[in-house]
Short mmCIF file of C-alpha atoms (C1' of nucleotides) in Angstrom, two decimals:
data_model
loop_
_atom_site.label_atom_id
_atom_site.label_comp_id
_atom_site.label_asym_id
_atom_site.label_seq_id
_atom_site.Cartn_x
_atom_site.Cartn_y
_atom_site.Cartn_z
CA MET A 2 7.08 0.28 11.91
CA LEU A 3 9.70 -2.38 12.42
CA ASP A 4 12.14 -2.34 15.31
CA ILE A 5 15.34 -0.76 14.06
CA ARG A 6 17.37 -2.99 16.37
CA ALA A 7 15.76 -6.10 14.91
CA LEU A 8 16.61 -4.81 11.46
CA ARG A 9 20.26 -4.41 12.44
CA GLN A 10 20.51 -7.84 14.03
CA ASP A 11 18.30 -10.02 11.86
CA GLY A 12 18.15 -8.06 8.63
CA GLU A 13 18.49 -11.11 6.42
CA ALA A 14 15.78 -13.07 8.21
CA ILE A 15 13.41 -10.09 8.00
CA LYS A 16 14.19 -9.62 4.35
CA THR A 17 13.42 -13.27 3.67
CA ALA A 18 10.16 -13.11 5.60
CA LEU A 19 9.10 -10.00 3.68
CA THR A 20 9.54 -11.70 0.33
CA LYS A 21 6.48 -13.72 1.28
CA ARG A 22 4.43 -10.61 0.72
CA GLY A 23 6.35 -9.64 -2.40
CA TYR A 24 8.30 -6.86 -0.74
CA THR A 25 11.99 -6.48 -1.40
CA LEU A 26 13.82 -4.96 1.51
CA ASP A 27 16.87 -2.92 0.51
CA LEU A 28 19.23 -3.94 3.29
CA ASP A 29 22.25 -2.24 1.73
CA ALA A 30 20.43 1.09 1.63
CA PHE A 31 19.49 0.62 5.25
CA ALA A 32 22.98 -0.37 6.34
CA SER A 33 24.57 2.64 4.71
CA LEU A 34 21.95 5.02 6.12
CA ASP A 35 22.42 3.52 9.55
CA ALA A 36 26.20 3.82 9.36
CA LYS A 37 25.90 7.45 8.33
CA ARG A 38 23.47 8.07 11.17
CA LYS A 39 25.82 6.53 13.73
CA GLN A 40 28.73 8.62 12.61
CA ALA A 41 26.77 11.88 12.63
CA ASP A 42 25.19 10.94 15.92
CA ILE A 43 28.42 10.20 17.71
CA ARG A 44 30.16 13.28 16.41
CA SER A 45 27.35 15.67 17.28
CA GLN A 46 27.04 14.14 20.72
CA GLU A 47 30.71 14.67 21.39
CA LEU A 48 30.47 18.27 20.31
CA GLN A 49 27.41 18.85 22.43
CA ALA A 50 29.13 17.35 25.45
CA ASP A 51 32.15 19.63 24.92
CA ARG A 52 29.89 22.62 24.55
CA LYS A 53 28.00 21.86 27.72
CA LYS A 54 31.24 21.47 29.62
CA ALA A 55 32.51 24.85 28.44
CA SER A 56 29.26 26.56 29.38
CA ARG A 57 29.28 25.10 32.84
CA GLN A 58 32.82 26.33 33.24
CA VAL A 59 31.68 29.90 32.69
CA GLY A 60 29.10 29.56 35.43
CA GLU A 61 31.67 28.20 37.85
CA LEU A 62 34.19 30.91 37.08
CA ILE A 63 31.58 33.60 37.65
CA LYS A 64 30.54 32.04 40.89
CA SER A 65 34.11 31.87 42.09
CA GLY A 66 34.36 35.61 41.64
CA MET A 67 35.60 36.21 38.12
CA ALA A 68 34.05 39.04 36.15
CA VAL A 69 31.37 37.89 33.71
CA GLU A 70 33.14 39.24 30.65
CA ASP A 71 36.44 37.63 31.64
CA ALA A 72 34.78 34.29 32.22
CA LYS A 73 33.12 34.43 28.84
CA SER A 74 36.32 35.26 27.05
CA GLN A 75 37.95 32.19 28.62
CA VAL A 76 35.82 29.88 26.53
CA ALA A 77 34.96 32.12 23.58
CA GLU A 78 37.48 30.58 21.29
CA THR A 79 36.62 26.99 22.15
CA LEU A 80 32.94 27.68 21.64
CA GLN A 81 33.53 29.31 18.31
CA THR A 82 35.34 26.25 17.03
CA ILE A 83 32.70 23.91 18.36
CA ASP A 84 29.76 25.94 17.05
CA ALA A 85 31.06 25.99 13.55
CA GLU A 86 31.04 22.22 13.36
CA LEU A 87 28.11 21.55 15.66
CA ASP A 88 25.47 23.25 13.55
CA ARG A 89 26.49 21.18 10.58
CA GLU A 90 26.64 17.90 12.47
CA VAL A 91 23.34 18.35 14.28
CA ALA A 92 21.58 19.29 11.05
CA SER A 93 22.95 16.28 9.22
CA ALA A 94 22.23 13.92 12.12
CA LYS A 95 18.63 15.16 12.18
CA ALA A 96 18.24 14.83 8.44
CA ILE A 97 19.57 11.28 8.42
CA GLN A 98 17.37 10.27 11.33
CA GLU A 99 14.35 11.60 9.49
CA GLU A 100 15.42 9.71 6.38
CA ILE A 101 15.70 6.49 8.38
CA ARG A 102 12.31 7.08 9.93
CA GLU A 103 10.69 7.49 6.54
CA PHE A 104 12.50 4.40 5.32
CA LEU A 105 11.19 2.40 8.28
CA MET A 106 7.67 3.80 7.89
CA GLY A 107 7.64 2.49 4.34
CA ILE A 108 8.42 -1.12 5.28
CA PRO A 109 5.34 -3.32 5.78
CA ASN A 110 4.93 -5.59 8.79
CA VAL A 111 6.65 -8.98 8.78
CA PRO A 112 4.20 -11.84 8.10
CA GLN A 113 4.02 -14.54 10.76
CA ASP A 114 5.23 -18.04 9.94
CA ALA A 115 1.63 -19.24 9.72
CA VAL A 116 0.93 -16.89 6.80
CA PRO A 117 0.88 -18.92 3.57
CA ALA A 118 2.89 -17.83 0.56
CA GLY A 119 0.96 -16.41 -2.38
CA ASN A 120 0.33 -13.41 -4.55
CA ASP A 121 -3.34 -12.51 -4.28
CA GLU A 122 -6.69 -13.60 -2.89
CA GLU A 123 -6.61 -16.72 -5.06
CA ASP A 124 -3.88 -18.03 -2.78
CA ASN A 125 -5.68 -17.44 0.51
CA VAL A 126 -6.22 -20.66 2.41
CA GLU A 127 -9.55 -21.75 3.81
CA VAL A 128 -9.39 -22.46 7.53
CA ARG A 129 -12.97 -23.52 8.23
CA GLN A 130 -16.53 -23.30 7.03
CA TRP A 131 -19.68 -22.73 9.01
CA GLY A 132 -23.22 -23.46 7.86
CA THR A 133 -24.31 -24.81 4.56
CA PRO A 134 -24.87 -22.55 1.57
CA LYS A 135 -28.63 -22.57 1.07
CA THR A 136 -30.06 -23.79 -2.15
CA LEU A 137 -33.06 -21.59 -2.78
CA PRO A 138 -36.00 -23.26 -4.53
CA PHE A 139 -36.02 -20.45 -7.09
CA GLU A 140 -33.53 -18.37 -9.06
CA PRO A 141 -31.90 -16.10 -6.43
CA LYS A 142 -31.86 -12.39 -7.20
CA ASP A 143 -28.94 -10.25 -6.16
CA HIS A 144 -29.26 -7.75 -3.31
CA VAL A 145 -29.86 -4.84 -5.69
CA ASP A 146 -32.90 -6.46 -7.29
CA VAL A 147 -34.20 -7.62 -3.93
CA GLY A 148 -33.59 -4.28 -2.23
CA GLU A 149 -35.01 -2.10 -4.99
CA ALA A 150 -38.18 -4.15 -5.13
CA LEU A 151 -38.94 -3.56 -1.46
CA ASP A 152 -41.27 -0.77 -0.38
CA GLY A 153 -38.81 1.99 0.28
CA GLY A 154 -35.74 -0.19 0.17
CA LEU A 155 -32.61 0.56 -1.79
CA ASP A 156 -32.29 3.58 -4.07
CA PHE A 157 -29.05 4.06 -5.99
CA GLU A 158 -30.44 6.58 -8.46
CA ARG A 159 -31.21 9.18 -5.84
CA ALA A 160 -27.89 8.45 -4.13
CA ALA A 161 -26.13 9.15 -7.43
CA LYS A 162 -28.09 12.39 -7.79
CA LEU A 163 -26.76 13.52 -4.42
CA SER A 164 -23.23 12.19 -4.43
CA GLY A 165 -22.44 10.22 -7.58
CA ALA A 166 -21.50 6.59 -7.87
CA ARG A 167 -20.77 4.30 -4.92
CA PHE A 168 -23.33 5.75 -2.54
CA SER A 169 -26.70 4.45 -1.46
CA VAL A 170 -30.00 5.61 -0.05
CA MET A 171 -32.09 3.27 2.08
CA SER A 172 -35.52 3.89 3.43
CA GLY A 173 -38.34 2.27 5.34
CA GLY A 174 -37.90 -1.20 6.73
CA LEU A 175 -34.51 -1.62 5.12
CA ALA A 176 -33.16 1.54 6.76
CA ARG A 177 -34.48 0.25 10.04
CA MET A 178 -32.86 -3.14 9.53
CA HIS A 179 -29.58 -1.40 8.79
CA ARG A 180 -29.84 0.49 12.08
CA ALA A 181 -30.98 -2.65 13.92
CA LEU A 182 -27.89 -4.52 12.74
CA ILE A 183 -25.62 -1.89 14.29
CA ASP A 184 -27.48 -2.08 17.57
CA PHE A 185 -27.51 -5.87 17.52
CA MET A 186 -23.76 -6.11 16.93
CA LEU A 187 -22.80 -3.50 19.53
CA ASP A 188 -24.98 -5.13 22.18
CA MET A 189 -23.51 -8.51 21.47
CA HIS A 190 -19.91 -7.42 21.78
CA SER A 191 -20.60 -5.35 24.89
CA ASP A 192 -22.79 -7.85 26.71
CA GLU A 193 -21.34 -11.17 25.62
CA HIS A 194 -17.78 -10.64 24.45
CA GLY A 195 -16.44 -8.18 27.02
CA TYR A 196 -15.84 -5.13 24.86
CA GLN A 197 -16.39 -1.55 25.94
CA GLU A 198 -18.42 0.55 23.55
CA VAL A 199 -16.78 3.82 22.52
CA TYR A 200 -17.81 6.78 20.43
CA VAL A 201 -15.04 8.59 18.58
CA PRO A 202 -14.40 11.37 16.05
CA PHE A 203 -14.94 10.59 12.37
CA LEU A 204 -12.37 13.18 11.36
CA VAL A 205 -8.76 12.65 12.38
CA GLY A 206 -5.43 14.37 11.91
CA PRO A 207 -2.48 12.94 9.97
CA GLU A 208 -0.68 11.63 13.08
CA ALA A 209 -3.46 9.19 13.88
CA LEU A 210 -3.32 7.87 10.31
CA ARG A 211 0.43 7.49 10.49
CA GLY A 212 -0.03 5.58 13.73
CA THR A 213 -2.20 2.87 12.21
CA GLY A 214 -0.32 2.82 8.89
CA GLN A 215 -2.65 4.50 6.37
CA LEU A 216 -0.14 7.33 6.00
CA PRO A 217 2.27 8.12 4.52
CA LYS A 218 1.89 5.44 1.85
CA PHE A 219 -1.85 5.29 1.22
CA ALA A 220 -3.00 8.90 1.14
CA GLU A 221 -4.84 8.34 -2.14
CA ASP A 222 -7.28 5.96 -0.43
CA LEU A 223 -8.45 8.68 1.95
CA PHE A 224 -10.86 11.60 1.75
CA LYS A 225 -9.06 14.73 2.88
CA MET A 226 -10.96 17.76 4.10
CA GLU A 227 -10.63 21.22 2.61
CA GLY A 228 -9.73 23.92 5.07
CA GLU A 229 -7.01 25.30 7.24
CA ARG A 230 -6.68 22.17 9.37
CA GLU A 231 -5.36 18.88 7.98
CA LEU A 232 -8.19 16.47 8.64
CA TYR A 233 -9.26 13.23 7.01
CA LEU A 234 -12.48 11.23 7.07
CA ILE A 235 -11.74 7.96 8.81
CA PRO A 236 -11.54 4.89 6.54
CA THR A 237 -12.30 2.67 9.54
CA ALA A 238 -12.89 3.00 13.28
CA GLU A 239 -9.55 1.24 13.67
CA VAL A 240 -7.85 4.61 13.25
CA PRO A 241 -9.43 6.65 16.05
CA VAL A 242 -9.96 3.70 18.40
CA THR A 243 -6.45 2.24 18.20
CA ASN A 244 -4.97 5.70 18.54
CA LEU A 245 -6.76 6.11 21.86
CA ALA A 246 -3.60 4.50 23.26
CA ALA A 247 -1.16 6.63 21.27
CA ASP A 248 1.59 8.21 23.39
CA GLU A 249 0.18 6.59 26.50
CA ILE A 250 1.54 4.15 29.03
CA LEU A 251 -1.33 1.92 30.09
CA GLU A 252 -1.44 0.46 33.58
CA ALA A 253 -1.29 -3.33 33.68
CA ASP A 254 -4.61 -3.66 35.49
CA THR A 255 -6.39 -1.91 32.60
CA MET A 256 -5.18 -4.56 30.15
CA PRO A 257 -6.24 -6.07 27.95
CA ARG A 258 -8.26 -3.25 26.41
CA ARG A 259 -11.20 -4.34 24.30
CA TYR A 260 -13.21 -1.72 22.46
CA THR A 261 -16.17 -1.96 20.15
CA CYS A 262 -17.18 1.00 18.09
CA HIS A 263 -19.67 1.83 15.39
CA THR A 264 -18.64 4.45 12.84
CA PRO A 265 -19.25 5.32 9.25
CA CYS A 266 -16.20 4.61 7.10
CA PHE A 267 -15.10 6.65 4.10
CA ARG A 268 -12.90 5.30 1.34
CA SER A 269 -11.97 6.81 -1.97
CA GLU A 270 -11.60 3.36 -3.56
CA ALA A 271 -9.05 4.99 -5.83
CA GLY A 272 -7.58 1.70 -7.03
CA SER A 273 -10.82 -0.18 -7.62
CA HIS A 274 -12.45 1.48 -10.62
CA GLY A 275 -14.82 -0.92 -12.28
CA LYS A 276 -14.71 -3.38 -9.37
CA ASP A 277 -18.00 -4.21 -7.63
CA THR A 278 -19.70 -1.26 -9.26
CA ARG A 279 -23.15 -2.75 -8.81
CA GLY A 280 -24.94 -2.43 -5.50
CA MET A 281 -23.60 -1.65 -2.07
CA ILE A 282 -20.69 -4.06 -1.81
CA ARG A 283 -18.08 -1.37 -2.35
CA GLN A 284 -19.13 2.13 -1.31
CA HIS A 285 -17.42 5.40 -0.54
CA GLN A 286 -19.41 5.52 2.69
CA PHE A 287 -20.46 2.53 4.77
CA GLU A 288 -21.13 1.63 8.37
CA LYS A 289 -19.04 -0.78 10.32
CA VAL A 290 -18.92 -2.14 13.85
CA GLU A 291 -15.30 -2.60 14.78
CA LEU A 292 -13.47 -4.57 17.45
CA VAL A 293 -10.12 -3.29 18.69
CA GLN A 294 -7.86 -4.90 21.28
CA MET A 295 -4.67 -3.83 23.01
CA VAL A 296 -2.99 -6.77 24.69
CA ARG A 297 0.34 -8.02 26.04
CA ALA A 298 2.69 -9.38 23.43
CA GLU A 299 2.38 -13.00 24.50
CA GLU A 300 -1.41 -12.79 24.35
CA SER A 301 -1.90 -11.47 20.85
CA ASP A 302 -1.97 -14.79 19.01
CA ALA A 303 -4.75 -16.09 21.23
CA ALA A 304 -6.47 -12.70 21.07
CA LEU A 305 -6.68 -12.89 17.27
CA GLU A 306 -8.40 -16.28 17.47
CA ALA A 307 -10.84 -14.96 20.06
CA LEU A 308 -11.54 -11.76 18.16
CA THR A 309 -12.18 -13.65 14.95
CA GLY A 310 -14.57 -15.85 16.90
CA HIS A 311 -16.44 -12.76 18.11
CA ALA A 312 -16.95 -11.64 14.54
CA GLU A 313 -18.03 -15.13 13.52
CA ALA A 314 -20.56 -15.17 16.34
CA VAL A 315 -22.49 -12.38 14.63
CA LEU A 316 -22.89 -14.42 11.47
CA GLN A 317 -23.79 -17.50 13.45
CA LYS A 318 -26.57 -15.69 15.27
CA LEU A 319 -27.84 -14.36 11.98
CA ASP A 320 -27.56 -17.89 10.58
CA LEU A 321 -25.54 -16.76 7.57
CA PRO A 322 -23.17 -19.38 6.09
CA TYR A 323 -19.57 -18.29 5.98
CA ARG A 324 -16.01 -19.46 5.78
CA VAL A 325 -12.79 -18.21 7.31
CA VAL A 326 -9.64 -17.85 5.24
CA ILE A 327 -6.14 -16.91 6.26
CA LEU A 328 -4.69 -14.30 3.94
CA CYS A 329 -1.59 -15.20 1.98
CA GLY A 330 1.46 -12.95 2.07
CA GLY A 331 0.57 -11.11 -1.10
CA ASP A 332 -2.95 -10.24 0.11
CA LEU A 333 -1.92 -9.25 3.61
CA GLY A 334 -2.54 -5.63 4.63
CA PHE A 335 0.45 -3.34 5.05
CA SER A 336 0.44 -3.22 8.87
CA SER A 337 -0.74 -6.74 9.60
CA SER A 338 1.33 -9.75 10.64
CA LYS A 339 -1.57 -12.19 10.20
CA THR A 340 -5.11 -11.72 8.98
CA TYR A 341 -8.22 -13.87 8.85
CA ASP A 342 -10.93 -12.80 6.44
CA ILE A 343 -14.46 -13.95 7.08
CA GLU A 344 -16.43 -14.45 3.88
CA VAL A 345 -20.21 -14.73 3.80
CA TRP A 346 -22.11 -16.77 1.26
CA LEU A 347 -23.87 -14.77 -1.45
CA PRO A 348 -26.40 -16.90 -3.39
CA SER A 349 -26.51 -14.55 -6.38
CA GLN A 350 -22.77 -14.86 -6.91
CA GLN A 351 -22.61 -18.47 -5.76
CA ARG A 352 -19.52 -17.68 -3.80
CA TYR A 353 -18.18 -16.33 -0.53
CA ARG A 354 -17.50 -12.59 -0.24
CA GLU A 355 -15.46 -10.75 2.37
CA ILE A 356 -17.51 -9.35 5.25
CA SER A 357 -14.85 -9.06 7.93
CA SER A 358 -11.11 -8.82 8.25
CA CYS A 359 -9.42 -9.62 11.57
CA SER A 360 -5.74 -8.79 12.04
CA ASN A 361 -2.95 -9.00 14.54
CA PHE A 362 -0.60 -6.06 14.09
CA GLN A 363 1.67 -7.13 16.93
CA ASP A 364 3.81 -4.11 17.84
CA TYR A 365 3.85 -2.61 14.34
CA GLN A 366 1.20 0.04 15.00
CA SER A 367 2.07 0.56 18.65
CA ARG A 368 5.67 1.34 17.77
CA ARG A 369 4.50 3.95 15.30
CA MET A 370 2.13 5.55 17.79
CA GLN A 371 4.09 4.78 20.97
CA ALA A 372 1.28 2.87 22.62
CA ARG A 373 2.76 1.13 25.63
CA TRP A 374 1.86 -0.51 28.91
CA ARG A 375 3.82 -0.80 32.11
CA ASN A 376 4.94 -4.35 32.79
CA PRO A 377 4.87 -4.77 36.58
CA GLU A 378 7.46 -7.54 36.39
CA THR A 379 10.09 -5.21 34.97
CA GLY A 380 8.57 -1.85 35.87
CA LYS A 381 9.34 -0.80 32.32
CA PRO A 382 7.02 0.33 29.55
CA GLU A 383 6.59 -2.20 26.75
CA LEU A 384 4.84 -1.84 23.43
CA VAL A 385 1.32 -3.25 23.41
CA HIS A 386 0.14 -5.53 20.65
CA THR A 387 -2.85 -4.19 18.74
CA LEU A 388 -5.55 -6.12 16.92
CA ASN A 389 -8.74 -5.29 15.16
CA GLY A 390 -11.51 -6.78 13.15
CA SER A 391 -14.78 -5.85 11.56
CA ALA A 392 -17.70 -7.38 13.37
CA LEU A 393 -19.14 -6.73 10.98
CA ALA A 394 -19.28 -4.51 7.93
CA VAL A 395 -22.91 -3.46 8.24
CA GLY A 396 -23.67 -2.78 4.58
CA ARG A 397 -22.33 -6.12 3.50
CA THR A 398 -24.23 -7.86 6.28
CA LEU A 399 -27.36 -6.25 4.93
CA VAL A 400 -26.46 -7.49 1.46
CA ALA A 401 -26.03 -11.00 2.83
CA ILE A 402 -29.40 -10.90 4.57
CA LEU A 403 -31.20 -9.60 1.50
CA GLU A 404 -29.79 -12.40 -0.57
CA ASN A 405 -29.90 -15.31 1.86
CA TYR A 406 -33.28 -14.46 3.37
CA GLN A 407 -35.11 -13.51 0.17
CA ASN A 408 -38.39 -15.22 -0.61
CA GLU A 409 -39.85 -16.08 -3.97
CA ASP A 410 -42.55 -13.42 -3.58
CA GLY A 411 -39.92 -10.71 -3.28
CA SER A 412 -40.20 -10.29 0.48
CA VAL A 413 -37.30 -10.73 2.86
CA THR A 414 -37.56 -12.66 6.10
CA VAL A 415 -36.07 -10.85 9.09
CA PRO A 416 -33.49 -13.11 10.80
CA GLU A 417 -34.84 -14.21 14.13
CA ALA A 418 -32.00 -12.73 16.16
CA LEU A 419 -32.71 -9.33 14.67
CA ARG A 420 -36.44 -9.20 15.39
CA PRO A 421 -36.14 -7.86 18.94
CA TYR A 422 -34.27 -4.94 17.39
CA MET A 423 -37.07 -4.35 14.87
CA ARG A 424 -40.06 -4.38 17.20
CA GLY A 425 -40.80 -7.94 16.31
CA LEU A 426 -41.07 -7.34 12.56
CA GLU A 427 -40.80 -10.69 10.76
CA ARG A 428 -40.69 -9.71 7.14
CA LEU A 429 -39.72 -6.85 4.86
CA THR A 430 -42.09 -6.39 1.96
"C1'" G B 24 -15.46 35.39 18.03
"C1'" G B 25 -13.70 38.62 22.75
"C1'" A B 26 -11.04 38.58 27.77
"C1'" G B 27 -8.10 35.99 31.24
"C1'" G B 28 -5.43 31.55 33.21
"C1'" G B 29 -2.59 27.24 32.10
"C1'" G B 30 0.31 22.91 29.47
"C1'" U B 31 6.49 19.93 33.84
"C1'" G B 32 7.78 12.38 35.24
"C1'" G B 33 2.29 6.83 35.43
"C1'" C B 34 -0.92 10.71 38.17
"C1'" A B 35 -1.07 15.26 41.11
"C1'" G B 36 2.09 19.31 41.59
"C1'" A B 37 6.72 22.70 42.95
"C1'" G B 38 10.29 25.05 40.16
"C1'" U B 39 11.14 32.42 36.77
"C1'" G B 40 18.48 32.05 33.80
"C1'" G B 41 23.85 28.04 35.71
"C1'" C B 42 24.11 23.85 41.79
"C1'" C B 43 17.46 21.19 37.53
"C1'" G B 44 16.16 15.58 34.21
"C1'" A B 45 13.72 18.49 37.78
"C1'" A B 46 11.29 19.23 45.00
"C1'" U B 47 7.17 16.97 47.29
"C1'" G B 48 2.86 13.77 47.51
"C1'" C B 49 0.30 9.54 45.36
"C1'" A B 50 1.01 5.12 42.62
"C1'" C B 51 4.60 1.28 41.80
"C1'" C B 52 8.97 -2.11 43.25
"C1'" G B 53 12.32 -4.13 47.25
"C1'" G B 54 13.09 -4.50 52.56
"C1'" U B 55 11.98 -4.08 58.15
"C1'" C B 56 7.88 -5.12 61.37
"C1'" U B 57 3.48 -8.81 61.30
"C1'" U B 58 0.66 -15.54 61.84
"C1'" G B 59 -0.94 -12.88 57.22
"C1'" A B 60 -2.55 -8.18 55.54
"C1'" A B 61 -3.05 -2.98 56.48
"C1'" A B 62 -0.47 0.97 58.81
"C1'" A B 63 4.31 2.78 59.99
"C1'" C B 64 9.45 3.03 58.82
"C1'" C B 65 13.94 2.37 55.36
"C1'" G B 66 15.51 2.16 50.31
"C1'" G B 67 14.52 2.36 45.03
"C1'" C B 68 11.77 4.41 41.01
"C1'" G B 69 10.87 9.25 34.17
"C1'" A B 70 11.25 8.26 28.75
"C1'" C B 71 14.15 7.69 24.39
"C1'" G B 72 18.84 7.00 21.69
"C1'" G B 73 24.19 5.52 21.58
"C1'" G B 74 27.98 2.44 24.06
"C1'" A B 75 30.53 -4.18 26.11
"C1'" G B 76 30.79 -0.84 30.06
"C1'" A B 77 32.26 3.56 32.80
"C1'" C B 78 29.33 6.83 30.79
"C1'" C B 79 27.45 10.27 26.97
"C1'" G B 80 23.42 12.71 24.45
"C1'" U B 81 18.19 14.23 23.77
"C1'" C B 82 13.47 15.30 25.99
"C1'" C B 83 9.62 20.20 30.82
"C1'" G B 84 2.92 21.12 24.58
"C1'" U B 85 5.29 22.12 19.24
"C1'" G B 86 8.54 25.12 16.24
"C1'" G B 87 11.76 29.28 16.01
"C1'" G B 88 14.75 33.11 18.67
"C1'" U B 89 17.86 35.68 22.69
"C1'" U B 90 22.16 34.04 25.80
"C1'" C B 91 28.62 31.50 27.20
"C1'" A B 92 24.19 29.00 29.48
"C1'" A B 93 16.77 28.25 28.78
"C1'" A B 94 11.67 24.17 32.03
"C1'" U B 95 12.68 29.42 33.33
"C1'" C B 96 13.21 35.26 28.85
"C1'" C B 97 11.04 36.65 23.63
"C1'" C B 98 7.97 35.29 19.10
"C1'" A B 99 4.60 32.04 16.47
"C1'" C B 100 1.49 27.89 16.53
"C1'" C B 101 -1.34 23.79 18.94
"C1'" C B 102 -4.15 22.11 23.03
"C1'" C B 103 -6.79 22.58 27.87
"C1'" C B 104 -9.56 25.54 31.62
"C1'" U B 105 -12.71 29.97 33.28
"C1'" C B 106 -15.92 34.11 31.94
"C1'" C B 107 -18.68 36.75 27.93
"C1'" G B 108 -21.01 36.35 22.99
"C1'" C B 109 -23.15 32.89 19.48
"C1'" C B 110 -25.15 28.09 18.78
"C1'" A B 111 -27.37 22.01 17.90
#
RNA sequence: GGAGGGGUGGCAGAGUGGCCGAAUGCACCGGUCUUGAAAACCGGCGACGGGAGACCGUCCGUGGGUUCAAAUCCCACCCCCUCCGCCA
């Protein structure tokens, strides 16, 4: 959510910045709503002040010895006049405030200056590359062919039997490698990058989803539970972990907060029919290790660079070639002010595919969820800046390993860094 | 699922109809003292919105209601705690 005061003061500048992501801000609609709000607000406050005064008068009269009924009749007429108008004014002030809130909730975050212009992923700009895409001495198979050929391995048919398309079953060594990856990533972020591991609910209420920005606009991307309580399967650990700070005022000495968390993620993929239908690139259920940070405003730019580096470190240790791109305005997520995607090399597709997305939300999420910290210099609560990034999407990491580490005989070499997590196993066959 | 207790400022915790946005303690900030720190003492200190400001309004889990007046009384819901039952 944007700062309403910023919108009043710098509306034009914000509108211009938002065009970079293809969003047209209706400033006139906002201005007229805001003017209506102010009028209703001022009037209802006046009436309330008058009403309070009259009520207090009654108390004083009674205390000074007047009979209760007499005291009441002193102000009865005034109150009657006030009440008639007050109900109306308060109701309309409330309604307008709610309208403004919904209006604000529907505006995406303002892209930072560094965000390049552009419409879609074609316009994202490469920032750096790491490693050299391997040229395999044989025709590379894709991860489905590699995985299905393994003993145990990948099984999409049985997954479909259970749950339909976009699910997978893994068994044997592959299932173990999947689990090992989670362990490997969590250990790395905890031991080397200074994150605290957390375990959180996989079902959350609507408020948490409003806080991070999935609701109200993107309900169709979520799986909603049946039942008397309104609960949703989390689409990412970002939702429960970031909302840990919701409605809280963090003490300065507990900042910055850095959390790492492994959760399954559930996405309806409503808008992506026919996209990545083969294999486990795009699933309704997948595992992810997430990084979340809550930092002071002036630290968030540096924090995004560091966080992206922490995600990159996973790929480096696994020796998987990748590149980092900065998302253009048109490809930028709703709540983000700046996002780096990390893309891993897939030999079968001869191109880089997204495996991580690292974003700085600045105060956009924290304003929605009222996540603040107490600045000792002012003594006042200030909104934190929130960031998060995948480090990494586990399923896609597995895909990358299957493809980059495949051998001509159909086996898959276990990356060296992962072997301690697989009891020394060197090869999946 | 049954019975009882409770949700108040950053935290703990008073407050059962008007003098309460709210005692007190801790934490925090400023000062005195000190070579410095601690301790002690003095002062300050909730959040949000509006206003240039004086100041005004809202907020005591949430939503309704009673009343001239609600943190306080009534109703519903949510959450937490204790005991019993069930259970991985």
